[in-house]
Amino acid sequence: MSLIPDANERLSRARADLRIGLPVLLRDADRLVLILAVETLSAERLQSLAEIEGQPHLAITARRAETLKARPYDGDLARIVLPRDAGLTWLNAVADPADDLRQPMKGPLVALRDGEADLDRLSLRILKSARLLPAALNLAVAEAPPGLTEIDASATRAVLDAASPLHPVIAARVPLAAAENARLHVFRPEDGGEEHYAIEIGRPPRDKPVLARLHSACFTGDLLGSLKCDCGPQLRGALAQMGAEGNGILLYLNQEGRGIGLANKMRAYSLQDQGFDTVEANHRLGFEDDERDFRLGAALLKDLGFSAVRLLTNNPNKIAMMERAGIAVPERVPLKVGENPHNAHYLATKAKKSGHLL
Ligand SMILES: Nc1nc2c(ncn2[C@@H]2O[C@H](COP(=O)(O)OP(=O)(O)OP(=O)(O)O)[C@@H](O)[C@H]2O)c(=O)[nH]1
Ligand SMILES: [Zn+2]
């Protein structure tokens, strides 16, 4: 292996840079673009950017553009022209819907029609994968300022398209209240992203469909006992059922907030307090309803030796995605627990808009 970082490693660095407010350079055959995450942009950096020749623009997703009544000429995104006096306050107001209701007019916003949007599209994918708000301040530059992480566009796209390989780190016995005979397996992705866990109950035979749950991390529900969702009762209910049957596998996937991260999930909760439902809140922030990648669940199951599951879920998309990723789902096991007055609307929205089975 070379000592020089590969595309995967460079992307991992780029995410870390963007999260602390550093610019990153994207390069393709004919262009070099400097990108900054609006969420972490400081006034000093914005000032430094103004000293570089050229005109930056703001890339936002079509979801966010729709809320702001801007034309997404580039399909799934819009490149917004910066007004002459645009400062940090304006950029944040476009990026973050927190004040949309108090201050509905940020514009009219003008979107660019001409020119290429490929690198802008990639910049938004990178920000999402860094769990930042998908709003990027982008500037085409003639040469690379020293010291910045530079990534190659096509190699980075290939890394983002492929599910990052996961490697087992360690497994050890953890007796649980629901099942004394349990083991926790830790898996680490190559791309420097979150670790994921598999909790193996008993010793399920590998040649039969295993009772399985793909659980997405929910700090508020799993740990704090939040009543806004049904995650905590689902987690404990799944483990209890596996304990009762003596066998099962629970994958704990660190895709908090359906893959947008805890900070963005809290932004979504704040919008829900303003009257938007769970799907609308994600859209206003610039995300899709569900940004999770379930291929990693399939990869973990395969690594553990399973090829078929009896899946504990109410989400038909999960079944479809497992089957597409090569895991057979001969049976769906419903998991209906934890409904309460605080989450009734949330569960109804999931049934109506996201196809969840009631
Ligand atoms: N973005 C966002 N994520 C949420 C919200 N409420 C819960 N979550 C996250 O949603 C995930 C759980 O997904 P659910 O949609 O409840 O269930 P599911 O996993 O799709 O389907 P089931 O297998 O039936 O439970 C966890 O990652 C939670 O953190 C919300 O209002 N907004
Ligand atoms: Zn939850």
PDB file of N, CA and C and ligand atoms in Angstrom, residues 217-218 220-222 228-232 265 269 346, ligand 2:
ATOM      1  N   ALA A 217     -29.936   4.130  14.511  1.00  0.00           N
ATOM      2  CA  ALA A 217     -29.672   4.829  15.770  1.00  0.00           C
ATOM      3  C   ALA A 217     -30.648   5.967  15.997  1.00  0.00           C
ATOM      4  N   CYS A 218     -31.122   6.067  17.215  1.00  0.00           N
ATOM      5  CA  CYS A 218     -32.000   7.163  17.610  1.00  0.00           C
ATOM      6  C   CYS A 218     -31.615   7.513  19.042  1.00  0.00           C
ATOM      7  N   THR A 220     -32.315  10.000  20.876  1.00  0.00           N
ATOM      8  CA  THR A 220     -33.434  10.477  21.697  1.00  0.00           C
ATOM      9  C   THR A 220     -34.366   9.341  22.118  1.00  0.00           C
ATOM     10  N   GLY A 221     -34.673   8.443  21.186  1.00  0.00           N
ATOM     11  CA  GLY A 221     -35.607   7.359  21.505  1.00  0.00           C
ATOM     12  C   GLY A 221     -34.934   6.202  22.227  1.00  0.00           C
ATOM     13  N   ASP A 222     -33.772   5.786  21.731  1.00  0.00           N
ATOM     14  CA  ASP A 222     -33.112   4.595  22.279  1.00  0.00           C
ATOM     15  C   ASP A 222     -32.582   4.844  23.690  1.00  0.00           C
ATOM     16  N   LYS A 228     -41.354  11.065  21.133  1.00  0.00           N
ATOM     17  CA  LYS A 228     -41.651  11.591  19.800  1.00  0.00           C
ATOM     18  C   LYS A 228     -41.609  10.521  18.713  1.00  0.00           C
ATOM     19  N   CYS A 229     -41.009   9.376  19.015  1.00  0.00           N
ATOM     20  CA  CYS A 229     -40.931   8.309  18.014  1.00  0.00           C
ATOM     21  C   CYS A 229     -41.167   6.971  18.719  1.00  0.00           C
ATOM     22  N   ASP A 230     -40.994   5.880  17.982  1.00  0.00           N
ATOM     23  CA  ASP A 230     -41.239   4.559  18.573  1.00  0.00           C
ATOM     24  C   ASP A 230     -39.956   3.735  18.665  1.00  0.00           C
ATOM     25  N   CYS A 231     -38.794   4.400  18.519  1.00  0.00           N
ATOM     26  CA  CYS A 231     -37.530   3.660  18.388  1.00  0.00           C
ATOM     27  C   CYS A 231     -37.146   2.880  19.643  1.00  0.00           C
ATOM     28  N   GLY A 232     -37.273   3.515  20.815  1.00  0.00           N
ATOM     29  CA  GLY A 232     -36.883   2.842  22.053  1.00  0.00           C
ATOM     30  C   GLY A 232     -37.665   1.546  22.256  1.00  0.00           C
ATOM     31  N   LYS A 265     -31.314  16.225  12.791  1.00  0.00           N
ATOM     32  CA  LYS A 265     -32.596  15.707  13.294  1.00  0.00           C
ATOM     33  C   LYS A 265     -33.200  16.703  14.290  1.00  0.00           C
ATOM     34  N   TYR A 269     -36.712  18.522  14.266  1.00  0.00           N
ATOM     35  CA  TYR A 269     -37.659  18.562  15.394  1.00  0.00           C
ATOM     36  C   TYR A 269     -38.120  19.995  15.646  1.00  0.00           C
ATOM     37  N   TYR A 346     -46.713  11.341  14.048  1.00  0.00           N
ATOM     38  CA  TYR A 346     -45.479  10.902  13.370  1.00  0.00           C
ATOM     39  C   TYR A 346     -45.691   9.527  12.716  1.00  0.00           C
TER      40      TYR A 346
HETATM   41 ZN    ZN B   2     -36.515   7.539  17.270  1.00  0.00          ZN
END
